[in-house]
CSV table of C-alpha atoms and ligand atoms in Angstrom, one decimal:
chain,number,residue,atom,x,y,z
E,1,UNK,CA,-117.1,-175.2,5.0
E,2,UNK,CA,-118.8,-174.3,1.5
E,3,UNK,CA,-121.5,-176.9,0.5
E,4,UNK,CA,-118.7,-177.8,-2.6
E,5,UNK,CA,-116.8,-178.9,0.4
E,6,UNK,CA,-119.3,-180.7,2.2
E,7,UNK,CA,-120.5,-182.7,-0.7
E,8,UNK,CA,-116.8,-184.0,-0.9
E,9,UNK,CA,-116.8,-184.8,2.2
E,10,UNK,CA,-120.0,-187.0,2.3
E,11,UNK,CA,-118.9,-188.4,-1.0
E,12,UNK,CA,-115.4,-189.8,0.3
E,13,UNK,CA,-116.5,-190.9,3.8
E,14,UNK,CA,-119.7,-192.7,1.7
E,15,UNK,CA,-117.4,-194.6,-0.5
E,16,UNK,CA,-114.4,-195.1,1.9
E,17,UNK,CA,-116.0,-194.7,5.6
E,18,UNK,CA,-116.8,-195.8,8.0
E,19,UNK,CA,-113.5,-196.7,8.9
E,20,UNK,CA,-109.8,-196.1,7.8
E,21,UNK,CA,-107.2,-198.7,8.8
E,22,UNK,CA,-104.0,-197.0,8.2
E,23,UNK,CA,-100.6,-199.9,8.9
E,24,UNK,CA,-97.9,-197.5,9.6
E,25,UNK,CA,-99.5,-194.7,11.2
E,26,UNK,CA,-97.5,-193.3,13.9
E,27,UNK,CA,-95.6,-191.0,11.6
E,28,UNK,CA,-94.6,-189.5,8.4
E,29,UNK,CA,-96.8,-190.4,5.4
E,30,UNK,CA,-98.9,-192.5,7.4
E,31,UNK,CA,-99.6,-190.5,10.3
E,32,UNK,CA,-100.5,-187.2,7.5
E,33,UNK,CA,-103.0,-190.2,6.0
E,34,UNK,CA,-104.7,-190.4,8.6
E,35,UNK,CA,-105.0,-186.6,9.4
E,36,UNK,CA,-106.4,-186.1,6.3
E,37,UNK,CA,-108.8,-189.1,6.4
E,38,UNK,CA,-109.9,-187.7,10.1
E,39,UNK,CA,-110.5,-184.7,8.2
E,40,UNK,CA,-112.8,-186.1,6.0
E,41,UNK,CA,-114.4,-187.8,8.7
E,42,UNK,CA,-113.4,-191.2,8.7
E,43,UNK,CA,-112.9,-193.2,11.6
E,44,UNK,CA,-108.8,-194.4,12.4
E,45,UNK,CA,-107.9,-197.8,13.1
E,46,UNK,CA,-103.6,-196.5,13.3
E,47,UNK,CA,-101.3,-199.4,13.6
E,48,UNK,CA,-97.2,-199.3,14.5
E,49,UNK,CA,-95.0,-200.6,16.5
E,50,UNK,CA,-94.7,-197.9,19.1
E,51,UNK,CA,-97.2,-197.7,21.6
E,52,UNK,CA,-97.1,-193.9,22.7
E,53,UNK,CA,-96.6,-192.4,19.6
E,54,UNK,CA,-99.9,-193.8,18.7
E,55,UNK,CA,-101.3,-192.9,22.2
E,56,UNK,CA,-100.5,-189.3,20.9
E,57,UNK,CA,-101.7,-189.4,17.7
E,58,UNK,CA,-104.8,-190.8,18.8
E,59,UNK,CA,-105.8,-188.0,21.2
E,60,UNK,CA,-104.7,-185.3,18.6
E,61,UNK,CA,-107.0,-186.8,15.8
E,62,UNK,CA,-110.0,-187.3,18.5
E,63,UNK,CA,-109.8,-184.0,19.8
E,64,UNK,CA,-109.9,-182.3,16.1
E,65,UNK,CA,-112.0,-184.5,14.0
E,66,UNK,CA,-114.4,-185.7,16.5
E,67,UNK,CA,-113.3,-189.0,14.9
E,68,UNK,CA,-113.2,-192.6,16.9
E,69,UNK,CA,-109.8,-193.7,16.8
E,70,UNK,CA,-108.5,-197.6,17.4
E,71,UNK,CA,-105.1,-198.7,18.3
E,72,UNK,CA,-103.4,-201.7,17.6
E,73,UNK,CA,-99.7,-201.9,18.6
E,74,UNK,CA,-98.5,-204.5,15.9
E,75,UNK,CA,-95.3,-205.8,14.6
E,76,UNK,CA,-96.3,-206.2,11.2
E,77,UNK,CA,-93.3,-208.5,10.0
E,78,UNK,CA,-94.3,-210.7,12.2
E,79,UNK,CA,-95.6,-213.9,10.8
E,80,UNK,CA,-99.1,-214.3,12.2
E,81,UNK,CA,-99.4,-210.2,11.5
E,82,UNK,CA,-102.5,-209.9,9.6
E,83,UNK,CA,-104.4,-212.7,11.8
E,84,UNK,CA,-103.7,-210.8,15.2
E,85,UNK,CA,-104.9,-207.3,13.1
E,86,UNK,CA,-107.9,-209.0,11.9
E,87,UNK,CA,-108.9,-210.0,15.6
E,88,UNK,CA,-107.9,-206.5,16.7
E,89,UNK,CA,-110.3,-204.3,14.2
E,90,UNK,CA,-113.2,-207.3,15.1
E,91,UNK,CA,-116.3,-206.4,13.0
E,92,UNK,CA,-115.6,-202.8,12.0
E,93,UNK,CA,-116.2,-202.2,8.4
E,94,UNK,CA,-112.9,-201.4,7.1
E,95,UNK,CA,-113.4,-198.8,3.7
E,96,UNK,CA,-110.3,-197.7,3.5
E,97,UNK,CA,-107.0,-199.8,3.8
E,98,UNK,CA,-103.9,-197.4,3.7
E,99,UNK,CA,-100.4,-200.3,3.9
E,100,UNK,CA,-97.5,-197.4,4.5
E,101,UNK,CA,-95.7,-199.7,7.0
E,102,UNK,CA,-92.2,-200.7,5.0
E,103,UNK,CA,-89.3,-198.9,4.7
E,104,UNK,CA,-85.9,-200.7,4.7
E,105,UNK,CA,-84.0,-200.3,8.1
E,106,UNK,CA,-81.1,-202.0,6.8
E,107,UNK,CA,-80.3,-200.4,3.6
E,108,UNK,CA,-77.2,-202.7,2.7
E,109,UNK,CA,-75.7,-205.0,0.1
E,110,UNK,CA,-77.5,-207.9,-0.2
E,111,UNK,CA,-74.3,-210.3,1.6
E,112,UNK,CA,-74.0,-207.7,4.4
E,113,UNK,CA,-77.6,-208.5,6.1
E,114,UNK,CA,-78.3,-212.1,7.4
E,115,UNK,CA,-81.2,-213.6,5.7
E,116,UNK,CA,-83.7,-213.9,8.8
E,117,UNK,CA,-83.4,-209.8,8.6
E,118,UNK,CA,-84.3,-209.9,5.3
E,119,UNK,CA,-86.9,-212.3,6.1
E,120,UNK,CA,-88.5,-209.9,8.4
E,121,UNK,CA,-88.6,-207.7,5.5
E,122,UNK,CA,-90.2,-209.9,3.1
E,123,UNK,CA,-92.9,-210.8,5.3
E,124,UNK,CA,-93.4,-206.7,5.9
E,125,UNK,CA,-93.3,-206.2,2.5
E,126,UNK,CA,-95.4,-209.0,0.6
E,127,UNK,CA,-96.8,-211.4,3.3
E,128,UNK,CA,-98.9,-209.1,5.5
E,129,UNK,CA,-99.8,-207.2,2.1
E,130,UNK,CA,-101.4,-209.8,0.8
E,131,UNK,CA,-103.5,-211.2,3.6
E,132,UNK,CA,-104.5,-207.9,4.5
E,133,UNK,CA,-105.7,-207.0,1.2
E,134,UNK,CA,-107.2,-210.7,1.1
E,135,UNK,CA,-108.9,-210.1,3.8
E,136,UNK,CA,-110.2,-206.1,3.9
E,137,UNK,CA,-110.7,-206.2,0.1
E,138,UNK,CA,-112.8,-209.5,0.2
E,139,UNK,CA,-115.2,-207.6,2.5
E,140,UNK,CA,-115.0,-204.5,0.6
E,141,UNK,CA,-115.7,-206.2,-2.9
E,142,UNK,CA,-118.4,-207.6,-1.1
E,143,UNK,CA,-120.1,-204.3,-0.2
E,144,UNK,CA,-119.1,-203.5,-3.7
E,145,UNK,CA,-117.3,-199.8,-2.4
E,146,UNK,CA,-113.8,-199.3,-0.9
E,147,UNK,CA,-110.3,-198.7,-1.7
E,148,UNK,CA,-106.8,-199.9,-1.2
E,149,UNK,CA,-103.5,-197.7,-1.2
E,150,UNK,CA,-100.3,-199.5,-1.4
E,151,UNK,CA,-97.2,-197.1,-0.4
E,152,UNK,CA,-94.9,-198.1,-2.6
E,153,UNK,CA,-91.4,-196.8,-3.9
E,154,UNK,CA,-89.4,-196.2,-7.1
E,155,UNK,CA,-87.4,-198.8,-6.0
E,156,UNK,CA,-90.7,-201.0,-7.1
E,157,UNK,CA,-89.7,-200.3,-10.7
E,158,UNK,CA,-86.1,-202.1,-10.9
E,159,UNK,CA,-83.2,-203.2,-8.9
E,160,UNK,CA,-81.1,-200.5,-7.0
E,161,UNK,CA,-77.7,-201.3,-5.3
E,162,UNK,CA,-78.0,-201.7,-1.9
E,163,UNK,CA,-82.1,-201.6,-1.8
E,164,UNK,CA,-82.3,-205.8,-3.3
E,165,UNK,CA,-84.8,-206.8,-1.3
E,166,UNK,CA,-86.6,-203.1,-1.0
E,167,UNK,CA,-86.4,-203.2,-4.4
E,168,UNK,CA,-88.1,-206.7,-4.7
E,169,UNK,CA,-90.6,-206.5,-2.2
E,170,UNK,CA,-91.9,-203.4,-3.7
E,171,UNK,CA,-92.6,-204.7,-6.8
E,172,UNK,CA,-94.5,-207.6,-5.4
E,173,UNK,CA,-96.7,-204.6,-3.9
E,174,UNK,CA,-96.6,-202.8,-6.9
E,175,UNK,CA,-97.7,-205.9,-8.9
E,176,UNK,CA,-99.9,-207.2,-6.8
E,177,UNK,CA,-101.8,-203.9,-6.2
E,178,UNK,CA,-102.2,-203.4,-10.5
E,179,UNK,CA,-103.6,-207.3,-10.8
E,180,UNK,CA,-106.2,-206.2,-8.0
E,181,UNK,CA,-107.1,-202.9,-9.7
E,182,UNK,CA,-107.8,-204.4,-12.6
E,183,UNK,CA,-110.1,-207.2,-10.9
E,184,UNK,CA,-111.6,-204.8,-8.5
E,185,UNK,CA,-111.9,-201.3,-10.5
E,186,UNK,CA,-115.6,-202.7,-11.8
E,187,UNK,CA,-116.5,-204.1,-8.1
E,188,UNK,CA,-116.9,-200.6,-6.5
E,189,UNK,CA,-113.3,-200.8,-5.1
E,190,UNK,CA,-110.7,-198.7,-5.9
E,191,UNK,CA,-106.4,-199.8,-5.8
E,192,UNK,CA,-103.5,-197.4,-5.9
E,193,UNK,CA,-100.3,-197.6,-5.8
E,194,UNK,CA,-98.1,-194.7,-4.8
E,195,UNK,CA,-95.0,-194.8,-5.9
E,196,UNK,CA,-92.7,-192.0,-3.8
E,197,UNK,CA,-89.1,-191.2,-4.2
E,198,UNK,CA,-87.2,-189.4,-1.2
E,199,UNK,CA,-89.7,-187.5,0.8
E,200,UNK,CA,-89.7,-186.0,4.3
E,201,UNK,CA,-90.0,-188.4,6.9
E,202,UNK,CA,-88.5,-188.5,10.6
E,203,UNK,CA,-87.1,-192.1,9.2
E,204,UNK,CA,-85.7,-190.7,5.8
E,205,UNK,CA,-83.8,-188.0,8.2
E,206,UNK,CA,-82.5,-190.6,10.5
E,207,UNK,CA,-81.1,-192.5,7.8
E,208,UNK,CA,-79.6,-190.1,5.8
E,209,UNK,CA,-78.2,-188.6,9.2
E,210,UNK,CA,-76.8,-192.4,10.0
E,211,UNK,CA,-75.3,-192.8,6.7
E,212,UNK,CA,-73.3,-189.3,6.8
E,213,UNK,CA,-75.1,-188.1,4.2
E,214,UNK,CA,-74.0,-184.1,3.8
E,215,UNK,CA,-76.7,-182.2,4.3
E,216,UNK,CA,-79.0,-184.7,5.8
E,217,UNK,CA,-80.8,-182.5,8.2
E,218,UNK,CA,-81.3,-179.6,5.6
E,219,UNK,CA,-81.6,-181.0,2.3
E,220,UNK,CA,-84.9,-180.1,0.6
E,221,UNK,CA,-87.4,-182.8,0.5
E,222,UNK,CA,-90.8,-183.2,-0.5
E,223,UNK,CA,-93.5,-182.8,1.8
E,224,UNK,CA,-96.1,-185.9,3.1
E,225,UNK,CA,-98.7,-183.7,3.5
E,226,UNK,CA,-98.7,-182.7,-0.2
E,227,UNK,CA,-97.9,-186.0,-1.7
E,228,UNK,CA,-101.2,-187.6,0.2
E,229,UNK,CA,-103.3,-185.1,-0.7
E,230,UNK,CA,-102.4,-186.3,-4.5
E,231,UNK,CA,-102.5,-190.2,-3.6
E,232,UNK,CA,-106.4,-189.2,-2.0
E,233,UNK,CA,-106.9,-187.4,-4.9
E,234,UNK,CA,-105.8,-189.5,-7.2
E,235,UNK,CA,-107.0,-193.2,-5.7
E,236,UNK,CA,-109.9,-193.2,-7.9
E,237,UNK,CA,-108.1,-193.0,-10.9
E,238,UNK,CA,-105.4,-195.9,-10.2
E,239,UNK,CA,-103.7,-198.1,-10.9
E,240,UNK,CA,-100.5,-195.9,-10.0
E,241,UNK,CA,-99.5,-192.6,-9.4
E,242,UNK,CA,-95.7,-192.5,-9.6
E,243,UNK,CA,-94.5,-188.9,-7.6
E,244,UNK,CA,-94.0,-186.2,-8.7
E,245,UNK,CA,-93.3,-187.9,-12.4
E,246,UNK,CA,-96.6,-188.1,-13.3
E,247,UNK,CA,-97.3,-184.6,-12.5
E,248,UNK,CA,-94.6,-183.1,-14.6
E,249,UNK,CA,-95.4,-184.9,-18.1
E,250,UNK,CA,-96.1,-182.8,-20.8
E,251,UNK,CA,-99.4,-182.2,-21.8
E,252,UNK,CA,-100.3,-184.1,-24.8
E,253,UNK,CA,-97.9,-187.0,-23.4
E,254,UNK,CA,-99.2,-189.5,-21.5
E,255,UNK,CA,-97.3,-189.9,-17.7
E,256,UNK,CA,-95.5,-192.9,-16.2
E,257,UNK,CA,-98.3,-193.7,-14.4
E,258,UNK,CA,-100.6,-193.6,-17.7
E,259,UNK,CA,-98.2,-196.3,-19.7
E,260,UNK,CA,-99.2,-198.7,-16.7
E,261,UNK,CA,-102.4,-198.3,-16.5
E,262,UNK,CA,-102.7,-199.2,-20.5
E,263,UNK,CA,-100.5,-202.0,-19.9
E,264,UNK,CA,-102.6,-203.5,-17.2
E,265,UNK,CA,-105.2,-203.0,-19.7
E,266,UNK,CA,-103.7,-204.3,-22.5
E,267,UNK,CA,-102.2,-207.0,-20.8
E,268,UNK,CA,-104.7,-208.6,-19.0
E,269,UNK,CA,-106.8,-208.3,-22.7
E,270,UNK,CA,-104.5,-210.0,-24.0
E,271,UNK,CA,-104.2,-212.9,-21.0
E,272,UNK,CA,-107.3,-213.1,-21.2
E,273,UNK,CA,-107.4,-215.1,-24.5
E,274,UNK,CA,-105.5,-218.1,-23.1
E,275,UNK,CA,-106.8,-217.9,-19.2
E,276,UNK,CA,-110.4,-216.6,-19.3
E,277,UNK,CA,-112.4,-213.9,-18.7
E,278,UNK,CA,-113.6,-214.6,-15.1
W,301,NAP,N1,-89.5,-191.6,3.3
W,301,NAP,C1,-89.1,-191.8,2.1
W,301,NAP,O1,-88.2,-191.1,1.6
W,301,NAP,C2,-89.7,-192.9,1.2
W,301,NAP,C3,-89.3,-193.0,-0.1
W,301,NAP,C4,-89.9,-194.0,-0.9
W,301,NAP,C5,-90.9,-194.8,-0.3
W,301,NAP,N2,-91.3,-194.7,1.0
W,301,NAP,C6,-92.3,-195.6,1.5
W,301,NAP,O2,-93.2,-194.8,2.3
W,301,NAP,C7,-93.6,-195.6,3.4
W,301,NAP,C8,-93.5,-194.8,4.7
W,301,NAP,O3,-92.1,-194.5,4.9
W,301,NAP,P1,-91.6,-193.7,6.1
W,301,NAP,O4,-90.4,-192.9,5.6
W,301,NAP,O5,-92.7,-192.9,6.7
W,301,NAP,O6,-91.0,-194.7,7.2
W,301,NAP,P2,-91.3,-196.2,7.8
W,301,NAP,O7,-90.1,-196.6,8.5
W,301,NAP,O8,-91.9,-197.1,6.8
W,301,NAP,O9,-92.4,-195.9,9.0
W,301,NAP,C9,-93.7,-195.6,8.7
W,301,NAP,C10,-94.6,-196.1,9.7
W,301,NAP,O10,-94.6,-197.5,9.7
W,301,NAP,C11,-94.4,-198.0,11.1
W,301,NAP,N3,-93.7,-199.2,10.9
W,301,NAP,C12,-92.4,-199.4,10.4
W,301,NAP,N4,-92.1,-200.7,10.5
W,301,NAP,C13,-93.2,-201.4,11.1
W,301,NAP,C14,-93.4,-202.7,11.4
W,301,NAP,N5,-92.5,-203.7,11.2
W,301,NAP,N6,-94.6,-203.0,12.0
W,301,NAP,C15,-95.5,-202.1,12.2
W,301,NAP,N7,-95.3,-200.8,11.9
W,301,NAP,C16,-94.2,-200.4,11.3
W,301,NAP,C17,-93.7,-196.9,11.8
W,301,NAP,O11,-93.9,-196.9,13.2
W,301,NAP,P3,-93.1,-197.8,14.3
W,301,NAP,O12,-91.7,-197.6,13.9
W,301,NAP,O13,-93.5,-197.2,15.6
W,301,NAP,O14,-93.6,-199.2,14.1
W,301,NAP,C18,-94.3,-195.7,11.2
W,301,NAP,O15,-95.6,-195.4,11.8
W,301,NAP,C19,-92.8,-196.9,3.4
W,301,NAP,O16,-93.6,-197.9,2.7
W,301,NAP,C20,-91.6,-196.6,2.5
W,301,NAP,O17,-91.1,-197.7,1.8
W,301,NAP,C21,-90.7,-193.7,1.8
């Protein structure tokens, strides 16, 4: 590795190590974030559902990166969630919080899903956000170094027929994520936001496939690998990155993800003449 490379290296595993928690590893996006953390030496905490896909992914990252790997076999819509994760990663110093857990497996109208499903989702999608950001971000501000990727969706940025609550639990993500860059982004912690349309995952297959889609197992997608090289990339310049949008603005013209980060800026300027600076 050139020293260019090994200077990158120390830099992100200084600011983000010494460990990566990663909710939604097992595959897809969040099993290529944590490959490319590992690679950059960070230490894996990988959270899912399924126990021997993380078994697997585990011994694949160890053998490697040399990296320690934790698993914690999680449901994270349940409603104590965060609490159980918080015992599970004990007194590790998290550096890196990566929430990629929360697709929609019911893609339906609204009616056509009973409300305790959608419940599950809500609590996926907003609850164990929040008190996992509460609590890793907390300790990160603390240290005054760390960041915080939200997977989000372009679902996030209005309401799409037969995505409701998708749609609406994204944007608490996508919200909530832009209020805490712009109270962290002076604090030594880093927020993004990644903001993904269709992309390449085992689950996107399946549910095209499911739905009779034409084409589902062909179609071209984009790839995980590239789009979280970009979000890593990109995490110290939040507070969104909407993909591949931003990448394909005009030069001279500012991107999607620009406009929000002036808004944010703007905005909470602005707030902050009727509800203080602190
Ligand atoms: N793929 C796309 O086209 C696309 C487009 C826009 C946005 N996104 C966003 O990208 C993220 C990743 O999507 P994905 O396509 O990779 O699929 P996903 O179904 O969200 O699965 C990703 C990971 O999360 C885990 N997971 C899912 N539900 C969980 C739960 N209740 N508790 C704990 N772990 C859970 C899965 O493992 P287990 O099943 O073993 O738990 C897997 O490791 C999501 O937030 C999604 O909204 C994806």
């Amino acid at each position: 590795m050139s020293d260019d490379n090994n200077n990158k290296q120390a830099d992100f595993l200084g600011r983000y190590g010494p460990w990566a928690l990663v909710a939604g590893a097992s595959h897809g996006i969040g099993s290529e974030f944590t490959r490319q953390v590992a690679a950059q030496g960070l230490n894996c905490i990988l959270v899912a559902r399924t126990e021997d896909t993380l078994q697997s992914l585990k011994s694949s990252l160890e053998g490697e990166y040399g990296v320690k790997v934790l698993i914690v076999t999680q449901d994270l819509s349940a409603p104590d969630a965060a609490a159980r994760l918080l015992r599970a990663t004990g007194e590790r110093q998290v550096g890196l919080l990566i929430y990629n857990a929360g697709g929609d497996p019911f893609i339906s109208q609204f009616l056509n899903t009973d409300a305790e499903s959608w419940m599950s989702l809500l609590r996926l999608n907003t609850q164990t956000v929040l008190e996992t950001s509460h609590t890793y971000g907390k300790r990160m501000v603390e240290r005054g170094q760390g960041g915080v990727i939200l997977v989000g969706s372009h679902a996030a940025l209005g309401g799409v027929r037969k995505l409701g609550m998708y749609s609406a639990t994204k944007a608490f993500s996508l919200n909530l994520g832009e209020s805490l860059w712009a109270e962290w982004k002076d604090r030594g912690v880093d927020v993004l936001n990644l903001l993904i349309s269709t992309v390449d995952t085992p689950m996107m297959r399946e549910t095209m496939q499911r739905l009779n889609i034409p084409d589902a197992a062909t179609m071209n997608l984009p790839q995980a690998d590239d789009i979280v090289r970009l979000a890593l990339a990109a995490l110290p310049n939040g507070p969104t990155l909407v993909h591949p949008q931003d990448l394909e603005s005009p030069d001279g013209e500012l991107s999607l993800g620009d406009r929000r980060r002036e808004h944010v800026i703007n905005k909470s300027a602005e707030a902050a003449m009727f509800i203080g600076r602190d």
